[in-house]
Amino acid sequence: ACNVPEYSTDAVASMVMTFVLSLSCSLIQQQRKLWGRGSENREAWATLQGLRHFELAGKTMGLIGGRGAIGSKVGEMARVFGMKVLISSRSDRPCPGAEVVSLDDLLERSDFVSVHCPLNHETRSSLGTKAFERMKRSAYFINTARGGIVCEEELCEALDSGLIAGAGLDVQVDEPPAESSRLYDLAQKNLILTPHIGWQRRESRQRLLDSVARNIEGYFRGDPQNVVNW
């Protein structure tokens, strides 16, 4: 069998930073308060009205499983904005440009926690209330990896209670979430919810098709590419 590795690295990393930038200036809430044409909307113009609005320089980005291609790219982008980067992974070997720490340390110190580990029997539902309780109340949680890594109901509780400041989710346990999902209600409050679009930028989709074509050509030449041994 052959796969297509790393076709969406830049796209997904950019999605993470899109969440970071939007959350840091309460972009969705700022836009929502201006919907309509009434006097209330005009009074809201150029006022923060208690919404969070801060610079990224000096803030800390925590990458759970951040040694892979996407996590490394997020770290690179975060450093451009002057952010400190923490990484938690199975290996404690040094990582250039980032500090390698335990998961608990990462959760406690980060202003943004971004998930970059695979979904497997060890990581399924591994991030829940205990993790959110360790995070700063001012911190944000971002998941562009796999929805099943997070205990979704416990994340909803953390968001609804103000245990953490907010979240950006491009992936969910069920896609799309059930019509009764609390995620939709929280998307009116402190959650940015997107329909698994992180990988879907035009260039990524073209890169995927090109790589599949090369895999097929290589197979028929007797020189298969990107072979996966199951």
XYZ file of N, CA and C in Angstrom:
690
model
N 0.846 -1.191 0.000
C 0.000 0.000 0.000
C 0.884 1.246 0.000
N 0.371 2.294 -0.589
C 1.093 3.563 -0.636
C 0.225 4.665 -0.028
N 0.855 5.640 0.590
C 0.097 6.769 1.114
C 0.613 8.073 0.507
N 0.050 9.169 0.970
C 0.453 10.487 0.482
C 0.821 11.336 1.699
N 2.096 11.402 2.052
C 2.498 12.127 3.245
C 2.700 13.619 3.004
N 2.413 14.405 4.020
C 2.825 15.808 4.114
C 2.320 16.694 2.978
N 1.181 16.367 2.398
C 0.655 17.228 1.329
C -0.024 18.479 1.877
N -0.395 18.460 3.185
C -1.164 19.577 3.738
C -0.452 20.262 4.904
N 0.855 20.085 5.013
C 1.597 20.632 6.154
C 1.394 22.130 6.307
N 1.657 22.878 5.247
C 1.530 24.337 5.326
C 0.091 24.754 5.583
N -0.849 24.062 4.936
C -2.255 24.439 5.053
C -2.763 24.264 6.482
N -2.475 23.122 7.090
C -2.969 22.880 8.448
C -2.258 23.787 9.450
N -0.954 23.982 9.270
C -0.233 24.901 10.154
C -0.801 26.311 10.046
N -1.143 26.722 8.837
C -1.747 28.043 8.647
C -3.105 28.116 9.323
N -3.848 26.999 9.337
C -5.148 26.967 10.015
C -4.975 27.178 11.509
N -3.956 26.553 12.074
C -3.680 26.755 13.502
C -3.430 28.228 13.792
N -2.577 28.844 12.983
C -2.262 30.252 13.223
C -3.455 31.160 12.926
N -4.340 30.741 12.025
C -5.575 31.489 11.802
C -6.413 31.503 13.070
N -6.526 30.354 13.721
C -7.228 30.292 15.004
C -6.542 31.187 16.037
N -5.224 31.082 16.132
C -4.478 31.863 17.116
C -4.713 33.359 16.915
N -4.577 33.816 15.693
C -4.753 35.235 15.391
C -6.187 35.687 15.665
N -7.155 34.864 15.291
C -8.556 35.223 15.501
C -8.915 35.265 16.981
N -8.453 34.264 17.734
C -8.763 34.208 19.162
C -8.095 35.341 19.928
N -6.902 35.726 19.504
C -6.168 36.753 20.247
C -6.816 38.125 20.150
N -7.659 38.329 19.147
C -8.340 39.625 19.022
C -9.856 39.476 19.049
N -10.339 38.299 19.492
C -11.794 38.062 19.579
C -12.473 38.412 18.257
N -11.863 38.002 17.150
C -12.296 38.463 15.834
C -13.759 38.117 15.534
N -14.155 36.881 15.836
C -15.519 36.460 15.522
C -16.527 37.267 16.343
N -16.245 37.435 17.652
C -17.163 38.211 18.495
C -17.194 39.675 18.079
N -16.038 40.198 17.664
C -15.993 41.585 17.211
C -16.871 41.766 15.969
N -16.801 40.817 15.062
C -17.627 40.904 13.859
C -19.102 40.739 14.202
N -19.396 39.786 15.080
C -20.799 39.488 15.396
C -21.509 40.678 16.031
N -20.795 41.445 16.846
C -21.470 42.542 17.536
C -21.846 43.687 16.584
N -21.314 43.635 15.356
C -21.635 44.668 14.377
C -22.689 44.218 13.364
N -23.187 43.005 13.508
C -24.225 42.537 12.593
C -25.465 43.415 12.722
N -26.007 43.806 11.648
C -27.206 44.632 11.678
C -26.869 46.099 11.497
N -27.901 46.947 11.530
C -27.717 48.358 11.239
C -28.245 49.267 12.343
N -28.680 48.708 13.452
C -29.288 49.519 14.496
C -28.285 50.334 15.290
N -28.808 51.160 16.200
C -27.953 52.032 17.009
C -27.013 51.229 17.899
N -27.467 50.041 18.318
C -26.615 49.206 19.167
C -25.325 48.835 18.455
N -25.434 48.560 17.177
C -24.253 48.202 16.397
C -23.329 49.399 16.210
N -23.894 50.556 16.031
C -23.079 51.757 15.859
C -22.351 52.104 17.153
N -22.999 51.872 18.286
C -22.363 52.142 19.575
C -21.215 51.179 19.844
N -21.275 50.006 19.228
C -20.228 49.000 19.430
C -18.994 49.267 18.581
N -19.107 50.228 17.668
C -17.998 50.475 16.751
C -16.754 50.941 17.500
N -15.615 50.276 17.214
C -14.310 50.665 17.775
C -14.276 50.611 19.294
N -15.099 49.763 19.904
C -15.023 49.552 21.355
C -14.831 48.065 21.609
N -14.053 47.746 22.617
C -13.767 46.341 22.900
C -14.898 45.671 23.663
N -15.629 46.434 24.446
C -16.747 45.906 25.217
C -16.355 44.660 26.020
N -15.197 44.704 26.623
C -14.756 43.608 27.481
C -14.174 42.419 26.750
N -14.121 42.437 25.426
C -13.562 41.316 24.684
C -12.043 41.333 24.742
N -11.442 40.160 24.707
C -9.988 40.052 24.815
C -9.330 40.492 23.515
N -8.175 41.165 23.672
C -7.504 41.751 22.513
C -6.041 41.942 22.912
N -5.152 41.070 22.437
C -3.767 41.124 22.913
C -2.792 40.715 21.819
N -1.525 41.119 22.000
C -0.463 40.769 21.066
C 0.032 39.348 21.323
N 0.624 38.755 20.311
C 1.147 37.396 20.436
C 2.590 37.361 20.924
N 3.348 38.414 20.671
C 4.752 38.441 21.093
C 4.850 38.220 22.595
N 5.692 37.282 22.984
C 5.881 36.982 24.391
C 4.932 35.937 24.936
N 3.899 35.580 24.177
C 2.976 34.527 24.608
C 3.586 33.166 24.303
N 3.018 32.132 24.892
C 3.584 30.785 24.775
C 2.651 29.862 24.013
N 3.200 29.219 22.995
C 2.484 28.218 22.206
C 2.930 26.835 22.655
N 1.986 26.010 23.069
C 2.290 24.649 23.482
C 1.819 23.653 22.442
N 2.709 22.815 21.938
C 2.401 21.861 20.872
C 2.442 20.442 21.436
N 1.287 19.817 21.522
C 1.211 18.438 22.013
C 1.531 17.513 20.852
N 2.644 16.784 20.956
C 3.097 15.957 19.844
C 3.642 16.808 18.719
N 4.394 17.824 19.054
C 4.779 18.829 18.080
C 6.049 18.574 17.306
N 6.533 17.336 17.256
C 7.766 17.055 16.515
C 7.519 16.696 15.050
N 6.279 16.431 14.673
C 5.972 16.069 13.305
C 6.047 17.267 12.370
N 5.737 17.027 11.098
C 5.867 18.073 10.083
C 4.959 19.261 10.376
N 3.685 18.992 10.718
C 2.749 20.082 10.950
C 3.094 20.829 12.232
N 3.360 20.095 13.307
C 3.722 20.744 14.564
C 4.973 21.589 14.428
N 5.956 21.068 13.714
C 7.197 21.825 13.506
C 6.937 23.105 12.723
N 6.033 23.027 11.735
C 5.704 24.213 10.939
C 4.956 25.237 11.790
N 4.071 24.777 12.644
C 3.373 25.700 13.554
C 4.375 26.397 14.466
N 5.319 25.632 14.993
C 6.341 26.235 15.842
C 7.132 27.299 15.107
N 7.483 27.013 13.860
C 8.207 27.975 13.034
C 7.386 29.251 12.846
N 6.108 29.102 12.537
C 5.243 30.270 12.344
C 5.066 31.052 13.644
N 4.883 30.331 14.737
C 4.680 30.991 16.024
C 5.889 31.833 16.412
N 7.072 31.316 16.134
C 8.287 32.068 16.476
C 8.394 33.363 15.674
N 7.865 33.364 14.453
C 7.869 34.591 13.646
C 7.082 35.691 14.352
N 6.034 35.305 15.064
C 5.223 36.273 15.804
C 5.816 36.601 17.174
N 6.987 36.063 17.472
C 7.634 36.348 18.751
C 7.147 35.491 19.892
N 6.514 34.377 19.574
C 6.001 33.496 20.623
C 7.067 32.506 21.091
N 6.984 32.111 22.339
C 7.795 31.023 22.867
C 7.106 29.710 22.508
N 7.872 28.668 22.244
C 7.297 27.393 21.814
C 7.694 26.281 22.771
N 6.690 25.572 23.273
C 6.899 24.393 24.103
C 6.424 23.169 23.335
N 7.114 22.047 23.511
C 6.745 20.800 22.861
C 6.675 19.685 23.894
N 5.634 18.890 23.791
C 5.523 17.687 24.607
C 5.374 16.502 23.669
N 6.259 15.515 23.806
C 6.185 14.328 22.959
C 6.787 13.146 23.702
N 6.751 11.988 23.069
C 7.309 10.794 23.719
C 8.810 10.924 23.935
N 9.479 11.600 23.019
C 10.932 11.752 23.107
C 11.283 13.036 23.850
N 12.298 12.967 24.682
C 12.746 14.167 25.395
C 14.014 14.751 24.771
N 14.339 14.296 23.545
C 15.536 14.830 22.903
C 15.316 16.308 22.568
N 16.364 17.101 22.560
C 16.230 18.542 22.284
C 15.580 18.810 20.936
N 14.889 19.928 20.841
C 14.230 20.335 19.604
C 14.610 21.784 19.330
N 15.312 22.065 18.233
C 15.762 23.437 17.953
C 14.605 24.428 17.935
N 14.783 25.516 18.664
C 13.780 26.577 18.676
C 12.623 26.357 19.615
N 12.631 25.251 20.346
C 11.529 24.955 21.256
C 12.065 24.329 22.531
N 11.290 24.446 23.590
C 11.634 23.814 24.863
C 10.803 22.541 25.000
N 11.453 21.433 25.261
C 10.767 20.152 25.424
C 10.400 19.973 26.890
N 9.118 19.791 27.153
C 8.622 19.729 28.534
C 7.630 18.580 28.670
N 7.224 18.309 29.891
C 6.180 17.314 30.126
C 4.834 17.873 29.682
N 3.861 17.007 29.490
C 2.529 17.460 29.096
C 1.932 18.371 30.160
N 2.072 18.002 31.418
C 1.515 18.833 32.488
C 2.136 20.223 32.491
N 3.448 20.276 32.306
C 4.144 21.565 32.268
C 3.657 22.395 31.092
N 3.499 21.749 29.944
C 3.018 22.452 28.750
C 1.633 23.039 28.994
N 0.735 22.247 29.561
C -0.628 22.717 29.802
C -0.644 23.908 30.759
N 0.196 23.863 31.769
C 0.192 24.913 32.793
C 0.809 26.217 32.300
N 1.735 26.141 31.366
C 2.484 27.334 30.951
C 1.998 27.982 29.659
N 1.255 27.261 28.864
C 0.921 27.748 27.518
C -0.263 28.709 27.518
N -0.199 29.679 26.610
C -1.332 30.564 26.351
C -2.220 29.997 25.247
N -1.626 29.184 24.386
C -2.347 28.443 23.350
C -1.838 27.007 23.375
N -2.752 26.064 23.436
C -2.393 24.644 23.398
C -2.946 24.065 22.095
N -2.041 23.536 21.254
C -2.446 23.017 19.953
C -2.088 21.533 19.856
N -3.044 20.739 19.380
C -2.883 19.279 19.345
C -2.312 18.830 18.001
N -1.244 18.007 18.069
C -0.592 17.526 16.844
C -0.160 16.071 16.956
N -0.894 15.291 17.716
C -0.563 13.869 17.849
C -1.575 13.040 17.060
N -1.231 11.802 16.728
C -2.167 10.948 15.983
C -3.268 10.419 16.888
N -4.346 9.970 16.290
C -5.415 9.316 17.047
C -5.145 7.820 17.055
N -4.961 7.279 18.247
C -4.773 5.840 18.408
C -5.338 5.420 19.758
N -5.116 4.171 20.133
C -5.717 3.678 21.375
C -5.173 4.391 22.604
N -3.984 4.971 22.498
C -3.410 5.687 23.636
C -3.911 7.128 23.731
N -4.180 7.740 22.603
C -4.545 9.161 22.618
C -6.051 9.397 22.582
N -6.846 8.390 22.256
C -8.296 8.597 22.157
C -8.865 9.105 23.487
N -9.578 10.209 23.438
C -10.204 10.840 24.622
C -9.189 11.136 25.721
N -7.928 11.352 25.335
C -6.872 11.562 26.335
C -6.851 12.979 26.898
N -7.497 13.913 26.213
C -7.517 15.297 26.676
C -8.934 15.645 27.112
N -9.081 15.841 28.407
C -10.392 16.131 28.968
C -10.282 17.074 30.144
N -11.165 16.923 31.095
C -11.251 17.859 32.226
C -9.926 18.015 32.957
N -9.222 16.923 33.196
C -7.955 17.017 33.927
C -6.964 17.906 33.193
N -6.951 17.797 31.875
C -6.051 18.649 31.080
C -6.503 20.098 31.130
N -7.790 20.339 30.979
C -8.292 21.712 30.954
C -8.139 22.389 32.320
N -8.220 21.621 33.375
C -8.028 22.185 34.718
C -6.592 22.646 34.928
N -5.655 22.046 34.218
C -4.252 22.462 34.335
C -3.953 23.725 33.528
N -4.772 24.007 32.538
C -4.527 25.176 31.690
C -4.886 26.468 32.417
N -4.283 27.551 31.979
C -4.648 28.862 32.489
C -6.102 29.152 32.108
N -6.796 29.890 32.942
C -8.158 30.286 32.592
C -8.159 31.231 31.387
N -7.028 31.839 31.118
C -6.906 32.764 29.985
C -6.429 32.073 28.713
N -6.225 30.749 28.769
C -5.620 30.022 27.651
C -6.667 29.507 26.673
N -6.187 29.197 25.462
C -7.041 28.706 24.386
C -6.577 27.325 23.938
N -7.540 26.503 23.533
C -7.273 25.143 23.091
C -7.584 25.035 21.605
N -6.666 24.456 20.823
C -6.826 24.351 19.371
C -6.616 22.898 18.947
N -7.541 22.397 18.132
C -7.384 21.034 17.621
C -7.632 21.007 16.122
N -6.573 20.712 15.376
C -6.661 20.495 13.929
C -6.207 19.082 13.587
N -6.054 18.227 14.598
C -5.528 16.874 14.394
C -6.674 15.894 14.144
N -7.227 15.322 15.212
C -8.362 14.408 15.113
C -9.302 14.682 16.281
N -10.608 14.724 15.994
C -11.576 15.061 17.028
C -11.584 14.084 18.184
N -11.344 12.802 17.897
C -11.423 11.777 18.924
C -10.352 11.861 19.995
N -9.330 12.667 19.791
C -8.285 12.827 20.809
C -8.833 13.546 22.036
N -9.870 14.332 21.827
C -10.441 15.162 22.889
C -11.748 14.559 23.380
N -11.957 14.607 24.686
C -13.263 14.270 25.250
C -14.152 15.492 25.025
N -14.979 15.433 23.996
C -15.691 16.612 23.506
C -16.647 17.204 24.539
N -17.359 16.357 25.256
C -18.313 16.858 26.246
C -17.587 17.594 27.370
N -16.423 17.092 27.757
C -15.659 17.750 28.813
C -15.071 19.067 28.320
N -14.726 19.137 27.038
C -14.291 20.413 26.468
C -15.445 21.412 26.485
N -16.640 20.951 26.130
C -17.811 21.837 26.162
C -18.035 22.388 27.574
N -17.882 21.547 28.574
C -18.043 22.001 29.956
C -16.995 23.051 30.301
N -15.753 22.817 29.873
C -14.672 23.759 30.167
C -14.917 25.111 29.512
N -15.454 25.092 28.305
C -15.754 26.341 27.607
C -16.950 27.042 28.219
N -17.974 26.288 28.529
C -19.210 26.871 29.058
C -19.007 27.463 30.447
N -18.138 26.827 31.231
C -17.910 27.286 32.614
C -16.835 28.356 32.716
N -16.110 28.599 31.619
C -15.017 29.558 31.666
C -13.739 28.990 32.250
N -13.663 27.662 32.315
C -12.439 27.037 32.822
C -11.258 27.392 31.929
N -11.505 27.472 30.606
C -10.517 28.009 29.670
C -11.197 29.122 28.873
N -10.388 29.975 28.249
C -10.936 31.172 27.616
C -11.690 30.882 26.326
N -11.245 29.879 25.584
C -11.896 29.607 24.311
C -11.196 28.483 23.567
N -11.670 28.197 22.370
C -11.095 27.103 21.594
C -11.341 27.326 20.109
N -10.513 26.656 19.306
C -10.690 26.593 17.866
C -10.652 25.137 17.454
N -11.720 24.644 16.866
C -11.806 23.236 16.484
C -12.073 23.120 14.989
N -11.135 22.550 14.263
C -11.354 22.246 12.856
C -11.768 20.791 12.686
N -11.660 20.009 13.757
C -12.042 18.594 13.731
C -12.944 18.314 14.918
N -13.856 17.371 14.729
C -14.788 17.002 15.780
C -14.897 15.483 15.845
N -15.465 14.964 16.923
C -15.616 13.517 17.064
C -16.496 12.980 15.950
N -17.641 13.616 15.738
C -18.516 13.290 14.612
C -18.510 14.476 13.663
N -18.321 14.186 12.384
C -18.268 15.264 11.392
C -19.309 15.005 10.304
N -20.348 15.858 10.217
C -20.590 17.005 11.090
C -21.133 16.565 12.446
N -21.010 17.423 13.466
C -21.586 17.088 14.766
C -23.105 16.930 14.680
N -23.664 16.165 15.593
C -25.118 15.994 15.635
C -25.795 17.345 15.802
N -27.009 17.450 15.315
C -27.731 18.715 15.403
C -27.913 19.160 16.847
N -27.920 18.213 17.775
C -28.095 18.534 19.189
C -26.779 18.867 19.899
N -25.668 18.842 19.183
C -24.359 19.058 19.802
C -24.258 20.439 20.451
N -23.650 20.462 21.619
C -23.421 21.727 22.326
C -22.411 22.606 21.596
N -21.654 22.024 20.694
C -20.652 22.806 19.980
C -21.284 23.979 19.239
N -22.469 23.777 18.687
C -23.122 24.844 17.938
C -23.464 26.027 18.835
N -23.937 25.736 20.056
C -24.253 26.816 20.994
C -22.993 27.556 21.419
N -21.923 26.799 21.665
C -20.674 27.422 22.110
C -20.029 28.232 21.001
N -20.340 27.893 19.742
C -19.822 28.676 18.619
C -20.407 30.084 18.608
N -21.452 30.316 19.392
C -22.000 31.655 19.567
C -21.341 32.380 20.733
N -20.417 31.696 21.407
C -19.823 32.245 22.625
C -18.303 32.358 22.497
N -17.589 31.294 22.785
C -16.122 31.360 22.831
C -15.442 30.222 22.062
N -16.136 29.695 21.065
C -15.597 28.613 20.250
C -15.652 28.991 18.779
N -14.526 28.794 18.076
C -14.526 28.897 16.618
C -14.611 27.472 16.075
N -15.661 27.195 15.344
C -15.936 25.851 14.846
C -15.884 25.878 13.320
N -15.006 25.057 12.750
C -14.893 24.999 11.290
C -15.020 23.547 10.824
N -15.473 23.332 9.593
C -15.824 21.990 9.109
C -14.675 21.218 8.468
N -13.615 21.000 9.231
C -12.456 20.203 8.784
C -11.923 20.713 7.442
N -11.626 22.006 7.426
C -11.150 22.639 6.193
C -9.646 22.880 6.191
N -8.971 22.568 7.302
C -7.561 22.918 7.425
C -6.698 22.420 6.286
N -6.973 21.208 5.816
C -6.136 20.596 4.765
C -6.590 20.970 3.364
N -7.725 21.672 3.230
C -8.378 21.743 1.928
C -8.005 22.942 1.057
N -6.946 23.644 1.357
C -6.573 24.757 0.491
C -6.260 24.238 -0.918
N -6.448 25.081 -1.887
C -6.328 24.655 -3.287
C -4.988 23.981 -3.562
N -3.915 24.575 -3.064
C -2.584 24.015 -3.332
C -2.421 22.633 -2.709
N -3.007 22.436 -1.515
C -2.914 21.135 -0.852
C -3.649 20.070 -1.643
N -4.837 20.417 -2.134
C -5.606 19.447 -2.914
C -4.885 19.081 -4.209
N -4.254 20.067 -4.843
C -3.498 19.775 -6.065
C -2.282 18.915 -5.743
N -1.619 19.216 -4.629
C -0.457 18.431 -4.211
C -0.854 16.987 -3.932
N -2.028 16.794 -3.334
C -2.537 15.455 -3.062
C -2.761 14.684 -4.358
N -3.418 15.312 -5.318
C -3.686 14.648 -6.599
C -2.393 14.322 -7.338
N -1.450 15.263 -7.325
C -0.173 15.030 -8.002
C 0.573 13.853 -7.375
N 0.534 13.777 -6.049
C 1.247 12.698 -5.365
C 0.585 11.350 -5.627
N -0.756 11.324 -5.637
C -1.459 10.078 -5.967
C -1.089 9.621 -7.374
N -1.041 10.563 -8.308
C -0.675 10.219 -9.693
C 0.738 9.644 -9.750
N 1.660 10.255 -8.998
C 3.042 9.728 -8.998
C 3.096 8.342 -8.368
N 2.291 8.118 -7.336
C 2.247 6.789 -6.717
C 1.782 5.739 -7.723
N 0.748 6.065 -8.485
C 0.217 5.121 -9.476
C 1.256 4.863 -10.579
N 1.871 5.927 -11.066
C 2.894 5.775 -12.107
C 4.053 4.918 -11.595
N 4.483 5.186 -10.351
C 5.575 4.414 -9.775
C 5.230 2.947 -9.619
N 3.983 2.678 -9.252
C 3.543 1.282 -9.096
C 3.643 0.531 -10.422
N 3.167 1.152 -11.478
C 3.193 0.469 -12.788
C 4.607 0.378 -13.359
N 5.513 1.217 -12.904
C 6.921 1.108 -13.324
C 7.665 0.064 -12.514
N 7.009 -0.455 -11.471
C 7.690 -1.376 -10.575
C 8.542 -0.674 -9.556
N 8.282 0.608 -9.354
C 9.041 1.423 -8.397
C 8.053 2.205 -7.519
N 7.293 1.479 -6.669
C 6.259 2.140 -5.869
C 6.844 3.196 -4.927
N 6.099 4.302 -4.757
C 6.527 5.415 -3.925
C 5.709 5.440 -2.623
N 6.312 5.980 -1.576
C 5.598 6.183 -0.297
C 4.946 4.882 0.189
N 5.706 3.814 0.170
C 5.174 2.493 0.542
C 4.947 2.412 2.051
N 3.801 1.862 2.429
C 3.468 1.656 3.834
C 3.399 0.155 4.071
N 4.130 -0.316 5.055
C 4.100 -1.736 5.399
C 3.145 -1.947 6.577
N 2.040 -2.617 6.319
C 1.040 -2.831 7.362
C 1.427 -4.023 8.236
